[in-house]
Coordinates of C-alpha atoms and ligand atoms in Angstrom, one line a residue:
X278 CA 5.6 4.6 -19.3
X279 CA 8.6 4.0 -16.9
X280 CA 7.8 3.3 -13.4
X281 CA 8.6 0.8 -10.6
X282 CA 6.5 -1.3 -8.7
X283 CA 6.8 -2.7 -5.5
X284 CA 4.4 -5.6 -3.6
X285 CA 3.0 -4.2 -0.6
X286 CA 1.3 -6.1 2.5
X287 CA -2.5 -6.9 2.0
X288 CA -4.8 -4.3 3.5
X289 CA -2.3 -1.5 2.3
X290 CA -3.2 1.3 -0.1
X291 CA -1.0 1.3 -3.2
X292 CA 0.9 4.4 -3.2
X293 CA 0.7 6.0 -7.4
X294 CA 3.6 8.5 -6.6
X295 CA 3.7 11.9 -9.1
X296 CA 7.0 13.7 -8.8
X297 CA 7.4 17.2 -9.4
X298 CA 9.3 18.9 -12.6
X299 CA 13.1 17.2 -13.1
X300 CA 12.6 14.3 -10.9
X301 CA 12.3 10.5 -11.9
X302 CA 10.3 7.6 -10.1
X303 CA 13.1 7.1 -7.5
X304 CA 12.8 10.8 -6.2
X305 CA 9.5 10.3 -4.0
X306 CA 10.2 6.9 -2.7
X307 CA 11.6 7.9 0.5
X308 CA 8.3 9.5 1.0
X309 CA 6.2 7.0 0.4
X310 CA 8.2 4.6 2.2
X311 CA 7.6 6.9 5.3
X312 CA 4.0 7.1 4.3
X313 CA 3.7 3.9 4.6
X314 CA 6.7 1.1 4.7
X315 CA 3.7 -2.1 4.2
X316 CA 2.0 -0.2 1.3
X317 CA 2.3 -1.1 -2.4
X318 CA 4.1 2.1 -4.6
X319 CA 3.7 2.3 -8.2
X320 CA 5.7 5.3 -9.1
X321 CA 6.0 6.9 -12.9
X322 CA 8.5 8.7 -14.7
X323 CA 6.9 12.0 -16.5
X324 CA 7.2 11.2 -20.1
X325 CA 8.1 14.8 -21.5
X326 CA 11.3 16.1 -21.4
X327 CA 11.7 20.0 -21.2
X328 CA 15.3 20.4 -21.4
X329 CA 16.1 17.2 -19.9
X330 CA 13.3 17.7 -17.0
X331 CA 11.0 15.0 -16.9
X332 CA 7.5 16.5 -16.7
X333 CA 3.9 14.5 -16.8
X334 CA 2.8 16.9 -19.4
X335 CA 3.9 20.1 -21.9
X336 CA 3.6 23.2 -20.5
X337 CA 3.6 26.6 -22.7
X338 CA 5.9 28.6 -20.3
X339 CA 6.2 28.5 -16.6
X340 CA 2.1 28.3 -15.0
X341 CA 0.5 28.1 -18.7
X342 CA -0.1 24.6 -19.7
X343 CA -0.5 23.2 -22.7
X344 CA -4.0 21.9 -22.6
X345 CA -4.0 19.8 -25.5
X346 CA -1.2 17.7 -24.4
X347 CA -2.3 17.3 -20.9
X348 CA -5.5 15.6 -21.8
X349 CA -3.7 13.3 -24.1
X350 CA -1.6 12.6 -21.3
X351 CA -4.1 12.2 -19.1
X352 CA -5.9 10.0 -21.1
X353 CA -2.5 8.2 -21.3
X354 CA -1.9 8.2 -17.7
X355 CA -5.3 6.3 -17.3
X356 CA -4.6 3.6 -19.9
X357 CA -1.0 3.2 -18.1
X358 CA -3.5 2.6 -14.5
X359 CA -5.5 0.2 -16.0
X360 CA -2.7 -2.0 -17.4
X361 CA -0.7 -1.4 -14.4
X362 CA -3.6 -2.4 -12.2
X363 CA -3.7 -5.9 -14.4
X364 CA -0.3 -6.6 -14.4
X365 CA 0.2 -6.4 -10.8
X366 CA -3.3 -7.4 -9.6
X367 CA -4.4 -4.4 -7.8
X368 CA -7.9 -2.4 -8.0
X369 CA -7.7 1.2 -9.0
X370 CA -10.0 1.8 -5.8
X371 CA -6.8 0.8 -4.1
X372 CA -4.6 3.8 -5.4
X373 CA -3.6 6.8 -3.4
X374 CA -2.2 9.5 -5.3
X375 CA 0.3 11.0 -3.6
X376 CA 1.5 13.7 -6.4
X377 CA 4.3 16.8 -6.2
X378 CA 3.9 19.9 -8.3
X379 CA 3.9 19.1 -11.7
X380 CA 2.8 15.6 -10.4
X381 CA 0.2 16.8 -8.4
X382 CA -1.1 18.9 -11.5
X383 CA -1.6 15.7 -13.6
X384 CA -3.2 14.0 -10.8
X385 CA -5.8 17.1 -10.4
X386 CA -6.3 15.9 -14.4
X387 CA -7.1 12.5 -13.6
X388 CA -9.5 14.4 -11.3
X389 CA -10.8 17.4 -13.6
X390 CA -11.4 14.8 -16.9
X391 CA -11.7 11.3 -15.7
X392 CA -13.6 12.0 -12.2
X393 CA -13.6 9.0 -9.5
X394 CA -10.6 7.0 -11.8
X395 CA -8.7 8.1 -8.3
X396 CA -10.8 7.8 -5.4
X397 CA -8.0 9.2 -3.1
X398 CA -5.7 11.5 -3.7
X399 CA -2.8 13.9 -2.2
X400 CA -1.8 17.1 -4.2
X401 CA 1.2 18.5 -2.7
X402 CA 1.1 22.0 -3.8
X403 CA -0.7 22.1 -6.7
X404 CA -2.5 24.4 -9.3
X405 CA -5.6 24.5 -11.0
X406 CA -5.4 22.1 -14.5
X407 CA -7.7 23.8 -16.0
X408 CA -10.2 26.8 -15.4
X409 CA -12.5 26.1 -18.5
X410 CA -14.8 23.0 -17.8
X411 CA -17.2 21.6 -15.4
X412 CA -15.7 18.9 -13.2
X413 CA -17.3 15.3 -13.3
X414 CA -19.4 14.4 -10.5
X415 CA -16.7 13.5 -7.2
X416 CA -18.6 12.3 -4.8
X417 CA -16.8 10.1 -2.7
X418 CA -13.6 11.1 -3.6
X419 CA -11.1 12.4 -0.8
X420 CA -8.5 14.8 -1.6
X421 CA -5.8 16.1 0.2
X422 CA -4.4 19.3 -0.2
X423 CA -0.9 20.4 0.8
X424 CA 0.2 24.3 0.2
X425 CA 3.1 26.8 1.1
X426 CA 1.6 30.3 2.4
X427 CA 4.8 31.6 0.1
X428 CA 4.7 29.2 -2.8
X429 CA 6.1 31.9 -5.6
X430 CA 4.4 28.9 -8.0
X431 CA 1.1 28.4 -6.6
X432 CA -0.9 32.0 -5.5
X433 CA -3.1 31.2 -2.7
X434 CA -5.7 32.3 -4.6
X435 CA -5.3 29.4 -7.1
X436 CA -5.1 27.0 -4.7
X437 CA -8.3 28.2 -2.9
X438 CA -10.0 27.9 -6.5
X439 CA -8.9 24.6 -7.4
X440 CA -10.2 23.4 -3.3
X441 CA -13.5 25.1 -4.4
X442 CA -13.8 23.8 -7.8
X443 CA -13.1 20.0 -5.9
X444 CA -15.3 20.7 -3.7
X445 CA -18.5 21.7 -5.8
X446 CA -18.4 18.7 -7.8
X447 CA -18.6 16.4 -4.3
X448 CA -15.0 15.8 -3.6
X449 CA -14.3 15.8 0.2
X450 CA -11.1 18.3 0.4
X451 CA -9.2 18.5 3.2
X452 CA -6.6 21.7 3.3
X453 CA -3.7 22.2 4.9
X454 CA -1.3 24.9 4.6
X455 CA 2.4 25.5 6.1
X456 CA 4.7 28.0 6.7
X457 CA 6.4 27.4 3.4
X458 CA 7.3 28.3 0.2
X459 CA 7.4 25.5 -3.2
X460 CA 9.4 22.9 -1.0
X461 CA 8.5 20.3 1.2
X462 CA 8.8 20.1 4.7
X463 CA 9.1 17.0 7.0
X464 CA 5.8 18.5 8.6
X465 CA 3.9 18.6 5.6
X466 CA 4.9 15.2 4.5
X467 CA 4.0 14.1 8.2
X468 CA 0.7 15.5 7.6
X469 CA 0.7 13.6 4.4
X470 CA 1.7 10.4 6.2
X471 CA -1.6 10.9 9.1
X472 CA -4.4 11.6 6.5
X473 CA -3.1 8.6 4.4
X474 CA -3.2 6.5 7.3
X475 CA -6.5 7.8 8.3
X476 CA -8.3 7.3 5.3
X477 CA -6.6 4.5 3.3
Ligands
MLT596 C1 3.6 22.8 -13.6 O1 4.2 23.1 -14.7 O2 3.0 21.7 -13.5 C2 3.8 23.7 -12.5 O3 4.3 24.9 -12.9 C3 4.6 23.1 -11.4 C4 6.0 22.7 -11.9 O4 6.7 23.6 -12.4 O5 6.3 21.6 -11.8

């Protein structure tokens, strides 16, 4: 999988940065640079390409994903963690997922099918992988969630379902919403930068 890595200061989180639909692993470094300057990133390129958009997974048309391919990616995504985590002598305990959109959806996968593979994680406007299974016990993971009261892609609804569904299986959700639609704001990824702080 492409990605870039870069060292970070001992004591710092490693930042596993997840951009959103058409972006590449450069697109969310300024963010996590903010986040945190001393922090590790590892930061992955989407290996699908739907029309030349990168994308961490197949979707069938715009909100319907194709299911089949996001566990295999998943289960890709996980492989990718562990090597990565080797090669560059980090612990997966480490890792905050900081994840945009179609980022934040496949980190909500790692979530829904692998369980406490992420013990941390930010999902920056995201939507519910999957409706049809019973999550894997979360306790002790902490999620962030970041949402836009006019977000055309993600109903409020949905992101109020995939908060509950974290929640029931032990995650420890914290949500946040802003005056916003799919974008992010500087206040939103200041809000990112606190709870990251806080908690890493
Ligand atoms: C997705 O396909 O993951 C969502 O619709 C968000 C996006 O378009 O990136």
């Amino acid at each position: 999988m492409k990605h870039l890595y870069k060292p970070g200061q001992p004591d710092h989180p490693v930042l596993f940065m997840l951009h959103g639909t058409g972006g590449d692993e450069h697109d969310l470094l300024p963010i996590a640079n903010h986040i945190d300057s001393d922090a590790a990133i590892l930061s992955v390129r989407g290996d699908v390409s739907e029309n030349g958009m990168n994308r961490f997974f197949k979707r069938l048309y715009e909100g319907v994903f194709d299911i089949d391919d996001l566990i295999m990616r998943t289960d890709n995504m996980v492989a990718f963690l562990t090597e990565a985590a080797q090669n560059h002598g980090f612990e997966l305990k480490h890792l905050v997922a900081v994840g945009y959109s179609n980022g934040a959806n496949l980190a909500g996968s790692l979530l829904f099918h692998h369980g406490a593979v992420l013990t941390k994680a930010v999902l920056m406007h995201p939507m519910v992988p999957r409706k049809d299974i019973i999550l894997p016990d979360l306790t002790g993971v902490l999620v962030l969630v970041t949402a836009g009261i006019n977000d055309p892609l993600c109903p409020k609804h949905e992101t109020k379902l995939l908060v509950d569904m974290l929640s029931e299986a032990g995650a420890d959700v914290t949500l946040h919403w802003f005056a916003a639609g799919h974008q992010l704001s500087a206040e939103e990824i200041d809000t990112v930068k606190k709870w990251v702080v806080e908690h890493a």
